[in-house]
């Protein structure tokens, strides 16, 4: 599988990628992408000229249009972060409403960033964890089915590390059981499925534009809705439910994106293609240089991957701990994304253990990946791992 991925995603093995230049001594797991500073300064000059900082400003409108165009989506609502994007999506789709006087349930994955699940609990929705597929690390379709009850209102799958969930199966299952689907697409910016945006499936897909994400606005996020009515409801919701100078129509919150965030987004988007090319080079070099025995995520065969992360799975947790320590001694900082498996996190509640999620979570390690990570550093990391394994 690993070779198949390498062939499909990368240049042929042995082919040299051009070198990036950097003199960094410390290698973090990720580095926020900083776009051209002069261009950002020009946007800020414009903000000063217009004296308009937030509330549906000109830059927010421009970023909305450009993202819809870039991603190939409609009904995109910019918000202040990816967690509020999830909360707004749940509320706009009504999945927080009780069922027979009991909290509604949503089926989600325990192998994700905590916000996917904590946002459900925050909105009073009961979390129901289903296990993941051992190869794709996304929700296992057949496991979702077994968790559906009379209280289930929604499925909240995650395109984890940018891999595509089984969207066709999930959307069909949801239609059959009259459930809403909200994809947490925080890792899937720009991902294409059968040549079209992966973000068009379900009733909504959320994105995070946090500084560490592939595309960012320092802090920020978006919800992409399938239906215009849901988009309109959410648009009102993120501005306190206000509809006019003297009218408040519904319960709302403040989840607006401001003009400085939008300015950063416009600059980062301008450089997205170079950013992606540089990440692809790093990603493919890992593919070539790492020991072939390492388990990698099986990327969906119909997906154009976005090279957002480079997670590897070792044979044991002991191996993860020892290798991350050796890397750290060489100033290379990895992260155990996503550990712990969320079914074991006490503040979220008590849950039955999801075995596959726990197995993967205890053995996974994300290696450094960002646009200007030098190829020599990738080679060094691969060499350290190779030596530690042999
Ligand atoms: C980053 C992330 C979030 C939260 O996004 P913020 O913008 O940091 O609030 C939610 N879900 C997943 C899967 C994430 O990786």
mmCIF file of N, CA and C in Angstrom, residues 319-389:
data_model
loop_
_atom_site.group_PDB
_atom_site.id
_atom_site.type_symbol
_atom_site.label_atom_id
_atom_site.label_comp_id
_atom_site.label_asym_id
_atom_site.label_seq_id
_atom_site.Cartn_x
_atom_site.Cartn_y
_atom_site.Cartn_z
ATOM 1 N N UNK A 319 7.892 2.071 21.543
ATOM 2 C CA UNK A 319 8.689 2.537 20.404
ATOM 3 C C UNK A 319 8.424 4.031 20.123
ATOM 4 N N UNK A 320 7.169 4.428 20.204
ATOM 5 C CA UNK A 320 6.808 5.840 20.001
ATOM 6 C C UNK A 320 7.545 6.705 21.013
ATOM 7 N N UNK A 321 7.507 6.281 22.274
ATOM 8 C CA UNK A 321 8.099 7.103 23.331
ATOM 9 C C UNK A 321 9.610 7.181 23.165
ATOM 10 N N UNK A 322 10.218 6.054 22.826
ATOM 11 C CA UNK A 322 11.675 6.082 22.716
ATOM 12 C C UNK A 322 12.111 6.875 21.485
ATOM 13 N N UNK A 323 11.409 6.700 20.374
ATOM 14 C CA UNK A 323 11.811 7.417 19.156
ATOM 15 C C UNK A 323 11.538 8.922 19.277
ATOM 16 N N UNK A 324 10.426 9.295 19.892
ATOM 17 C CA UNK A 324 10.170 10.737 20.042
ATOM 18 C C UNK A 324 11.201 11.370 20.981
ATOM 19 N N UNK A 325 11.689 10.576 21.943
ATOM 20 C CA UNK A 325 12.713 11.113 22.844
ATOM 21 C C UNK A 325 14.044 11.292 22.107
ATOM 22 N N UNK A 326 14.413 10.302 21.296
ATOM 23 C CA UNK A 326 15.668 10.414 20.531
ATOM 24 C C UNK A 326 15.588 11.611 19.562
ATOM 25 N N UNK A 327 14.430 11.766 18.919
ATOM 26 C CA UNK A 327 14.267 12.904 18.000
ATOM 27 C C UNK A 327 14.397 14.221 18.762
ATOM 28 N N UNK A 328 13.815 14.261 19.945
ATOM 29 C CA UNK A 328 13.864 15.484 20.747
ATOM 30 C C UNK A 328 15.302 15.831 21.131
ATOM 31 N N UNK A 329 16.087 14.803 21.409
ATOM 32 C CA UNK A 329 17.505 15.041 21.715
ATOM 33 C C UNK A 329 18.226 15.666 20.525
ATOM 34 N N UNK A 330 17.648 15.462 19.336
ATOM 35 C CA UNK A 330 18.209 16.073 18.125
ATOM 36 C C UNK A 330 17.424 17.315 17.709
ATOM 37 N N UNK A 331 16.699 17.919 18.667
ATOM 38 C CA UNK A 331 15.920 19.144 18.430
ATOM 39 C C UNK A 331 14.795 18.983 17.403
ATOM 40 N N UNK A 332 14.272 17.766 17.311
ATOM 41 C CA UNK A 332 13.128 17.520 16.426
ATOM 42 C C UNK A 332 11.917 17.230 17.308
ATOM 43 N N UNK A 333 10.873 18.063 17.143
ATOM 44 C CA UNK A 333 9.715 17.936 18.033
ATOM 45 C C UNK A 333 8.519 17.361 17.295
ATOM 46 N N UNK A 334 8.123 16.177 17.714
ATOM 47 C CA UNK A 334 6.981 15.490 17.101
ATOM 48 C C UNK A 334 5.780 15.665 18.039
ATOM 49 N N UNK A 335 4.602 15.226 17.588
ATOM 50 C CA UNK A 335 3.427 15.263 18.463
ATOM 51 C C UNK A 335 2.662 13.961 18.346
ATOM 52 N N UNK A 336 2.108 13.535 19.474
ATOM 53 C CA UNK A 336 1.299 12.319 19.454
ATOM 54 C C UNK A 336 -0.136 12.680 19.082
ATOM 55 N N UNK A 337 -0.347 13.094 17.830
ATOM 56 C CA UNK A 337 -1.704 13.328 17.336
ATOM 57 C C UNK A 337 -2.250 12.015 16.817
ATOM 58 N N UNK A 338 -3.425 11.510 17.236
ATOM 59 C CA UNK A 338 -4.258 12.071 18.285
ATOM 60 C C UNK A 338 -4.275 11.110 19.454
ATOM 61 N N UNK A 339 -3.533 11.436 20.452
ATOM 62 C CA UNK A 339 -3.482 10.678 21.688
ATOM 63 C C UNK A 339 -3.859 11.623 22.819
ATOM 64 N N UNK A 340 -4.646 11.246 23.796
ATOM 65 C CA UNK A 340 -5.293 9.933 23.933
ATOM 66 C C UNK A 340 -6.564 9.821 23.077
ATOM 67 N N UNK A 341 -6.970 8.582 22.846
ATOM 68 C CA UNK A 341 -8.240 8.334 22.183
ATOM 69 C C UNK A 341 -9.335 8.954 23.059
ATOM 70 N N UNK A 342 -10.268 9.686 22.444
ATOM 71 C CA UNK A 342 -11.182 10.524 23.240
ATOM 72 C C UNK A 342 -12.177 9.730 24.092
ATOM 73 N N UNK A 343 -12.352 8.432 23.789
ATOM 74 C CA UNK A 343 -13.247 7.621 24.633
ATOM 75 C C UNK A 343 -12.646 7.388 26.026
ATOM 76 N N UNK A 344 -11.376 7.761 26.217
ATOM 77 C CA UNK A 344 -10.729 7.581 27.522
ATOM 78 C C UNK A 344 -10.553 8.908 28.270
ATOM 79 N N UNK A 345 -11.059 10.002 27.674
ATOM 80 C CA UNK A 345 -10.879 11.319 28.299
ATOM 81 C C UNK A 345 -12.040 11.589 29.258
ATOM 82 N N UNK A 346 -11.717 11.659 30.554
ATOM 83 C CA UNK A 346 -12.757 11.671 31.583
ATOM 84 C C UNK A 346 -13.742 12.835 31.491
ATOM 85 N N UNK A 347 -13.231 14.036 31.175
ATOM 86 C CA UNK A 347 -14.135 15.199 31.178
ATOM 87 C C UNK A 347 -15.185 15.107 30.078
ATOM 88 N N UNK A 348 -14.999 14.211 29.112
ATOM 89 C CA UNK A 348 -15.994 14.042 28.054
ATOM 90 C C UNK A 348 -17.085 13.053 28.456
ATOM 91 N N UNK A 349 -16.817 12.251 29.515
ATOM 92 C CA UNK A 349 -17.789 11.251 29.968
ATOM 93 C C UNK A 349 -17.177 9.861 29.994
ATOM 94 N N UNK A 350 -18.002 8.891 30.377
ATOM 95 C CA UNK A 350 -17.550 7.494 30.473
ATOM 96 C C UNK A 350 -18.032 6.742 29.241
ATOM 97 N N UNK A 351 -17.118 6.075 28.579
ATOM 98 C CA UNK A 351 -17.486 5.393 27.335
ATOM 99 C C UNK A 351 -16.867 4.006 27.260
ATOM 100 N N UNK A 352 -17.521 3.152 26.479
ATOM 101 C CA UNK A 352 -16.921 1.854 26.174
ATOM 102 C C UNK A 352 -15.667 2.117 25.339
ATOM 103 N N UNK A 353 -14.638 1.337 25.598
ATOM 104 C CA UNK A 353 -13.371 1.508 24.891
ATOM 105 C C UNK A 353 -13.514 1.114 23.413
ATOM 106 N N UNK A 354 -13.056 1.977 22.533
ATOM 107 C CA UNK A 354 -13.054 1.664 21.099
ATOM 108 C C UNK A 354 -11.667 1.108 20.766
ATOM 109 N N UNK A 355 -11.564 -0.196 20.554
ATOM 110 C CA UNK A 355 -10.232 -0.818 20.504
ATOM 111 C C UNK A 355 -9.310 -0.310 19.401
ATOM 112 N N UNK A 356 -9.821 -0.157 18.189
ATOM 113 C CA UNK A 356 -8.933 0.234 17.085
ATOM 114 C C UNK A 356 -8.414 1.659 17.321
ATOM 115 N N UNK A 357 -9.306 2.538 17.723
ATOM 116 C CA UNK A 357 -8.890 3.917 17.990
ATOM 117 C C UNK A 357 -7.803 3.950 19.053
ATOM 118 N N UNK A 358 -7.965 3.158 20.100
ATOM 119 C CA UNK A 358 -6.955 3.135 21.162
ATOM 120 C C UNK A 358 -5.635 2.550 20.674
ATOM 121 N N UNK A 359 -5.730 1.525 19.830
ATOM 122 C CA UNK A 359 -4.486 0.929 19.287
ATOM 123 C C UNK A 359 -3.718 1.934 18.438
ATOM 124 N N UNK A 360 -4.434 2.614 17.552
ATOM 125 C CA UNK A 360 -3.753 3.572 16.673
ATOM 126 C C UNK A 360 -3.255 4.768 17.499
ATOM 127 N N UNK A 361 -4.114 5.293 18.372
ATOM 128 C CA UNK A 361 -3.748 6.493 19.146
ATOM 129 C C UNK A 361 -2.485 6.256 19.980
ATOM 130 N N UNK A 362 -2.328 5.050 20.518
ATOM 131 C CA UNK A 362 -1.177 4.804 21.395
ATOM 132 C C UNK A 362 0.120 4.634 20.599
ATOM 133 N N UNK A 363 0.005 4.419 19.275
ATOM 134 C CA UNK A 363 1.214 4.115 18.493
ATOM 135 C C UNK A 363 1.512 5.159 17.410
ATOM 136 N N UNK A 364 0.682 6.206 17.324
ATOM 137 C CA UNK A 364 0.837 7.173 16.230
ATOM 138 C C UNK A 364 1.779 8.304 16.640
ATOM 139 N N UNK A 365 2.493 8.830 15.662
ATOM 140 C CA UNK A 365 3.348 9.989 15.897
ATOM 141 C C UNK A 365 3.313 10.849 14.628
ATOM 142 N N UNK A 366 3.068 12.152 14.800
ATOM 143 C CA UNK A 366 3.096 13.047 13.644
ATOM 144 C C UNK A 366 4.486 13.649 13.505
ATOM 145 N N UNK A 367 5.070 13.483 12.325
ATOM 146 C CA UNK A 367 6.411 14.012 12.057
ATOM 147 C C UNK A 367 6.305 15.451 11.553
ATOM 148 N N UNK A 368 7.364 16.227 11.740
ATOM 149 C CA UNK A 368 7.322 17.633 11.308
ATOM 150 C C UNK A 368 7.018 17.758 9.815
ATOM 151 N N UNK A 369 6.107 18.653 9.483
ATOM 152 C CA UNK A 369 5.868 18.978 8.070
ATOM 153 C C UNK A 369 5.408 20.421 7.971
ATOM 154 N N UNK A 370 6.133 21.190 7.177
ATOM 155 C CA UNK A 370 5.748 22.558 6.843
ATOM 156 C C UNK A 370 6.543 22.971 5.609
ATOM 157 N N UNK A 371 6.093 24.070 4.990
ATOM 158 C CA UNK A 371 6.583 24.405 3.653
ATOM 159 C C UNK A 371 8.105 24.521 3.582
ATOM 160 N N UNK A 372 8.748 25.180 4.543
ATOM 161 C CA UNK A 372 10.185 25.396 4.384
ATOM 162 C C UNK A 372 11.029 24.443 5.243
ATOM 163 N N UNK A 373 10.479 23.292 5.556
ATOM 164 C CA UNK A 373 11.286 22.270 6.231
ATOM 165 C C UNK A 373 12.330 21.751 5.232
ATOM 166 N N UNK A 374 13.615 21.919 5.535
ATOM 167 C CA UNK A 374 14.636 21.518 4.553
ATOM 168 C C UNK A 374 14.625 19.999 4.321
ATOM 169 N N UNK A 375 14.933 19.618 3.085
ATOM 170 C CA UNK A 375 14.964 18.203 2.731
ATOM 171 C C UNK A 375 16.025 17.455 3.555
ATOM 172 N N UNK A 376 17.140 18.145 3.872
ATOM 173 C CA UNK A 376 18.167 17.485 4.710
ATOM 174 C C UNK A 376 17.596 17.137 6.076
ATOM 175 N N UNK A 377 16.693 17.970 6.570
ATOM 176 C CA UNK A 377 16.088 17.684 7.870
ATOM 177 C C UNK A 377 15.185 16.449 7.782
ATOM 178 N N UNK A 378 14.440 16.343 6.678
ATOM 179 C CA UNK A 378 13.601 15.161 6.470
ATOM 180 C C UNK A 378 14.487 13.920 6.445
ATOM 181 N N UNK A 379 15.592 14.010 5.718
ATOM 182 C CA UNK A 379 16.519 12.874 5.632
ATOM 183 C C UNK A 379 17.083 12.519 7.010
ATOM 184 N N UNK A 380 17.413 13.566 7.791
ATOM 185 C CA UNK A 380 17.958 13.321 9.123
ATOM 186 C C UNK A 380 16.917 12.608 10.001
ATOM 187 N N UNK A 381 15.670 13.088 9.959
ATOM 188 C CA UNK A 381 14.604 12.480 10.764
ATOM 189 C C UNK A 381 14.409 11.024 10.347
ATOM 190 N N UNK A 382 14.388 10.790 9.034
ATOM 191 C CA UNK A 382 14.202 9.415 8.535
ATOM 192 C C UNK A 382 15.363 8.527 8.972
ATOM 193 N N UNK A 383 16.588 9.087 8.947
ATOM 194 C CA UNK A 383 17.754 8.302 9.332
ATOM 195 C C UNK A 383 17.692 7.939 10.828
ATOM 196 N N UNK A 384 17.326 8.917 11.648
ATOM 197 C CA UNK A 384 17.227 8.660 13.088
ATOM 198 C C UNK A 384 16.198 7.560 13.355
ATOM 199 N N UNK A 385 15.060 7.638 12.672
ATOM 200 C CA UNK A 385 14.004 6.622 12.881
ATOM 201 C C UNK A 385 14.483 5.259 12.382
ATOM 202 N N UNK A 386 15.117 5.262 11.220
ATOM 203 C CA UNK A 386 15.643 4.004 10.666
ATOM 204 C C UNK A 386 16.625 3.336 11.604
ATOM 205 N N UNK A 387 17.537 4.141 12.146
ATOM 206 C CA UNK A 387 18.543 3.582 13.071
ATOM 207 C C UNK A 387 17.892 3.076 14.351
ATOM 208 N N UNK A 388 16.897 3.819 14.835
ATOM 209 C CA UNK A 388 16.228 3.412 16.077
ATOM 210 C C UNK A 388 15.458 2.101 15.884
ATOM 211 N N UNK A 389 14.989 1.869 14.680
ATOM 212 C CA UNK A 389 14.186 0.667 14.419
ATOM 213 C C UNK A 389 15.035 -0.556 14.118
#
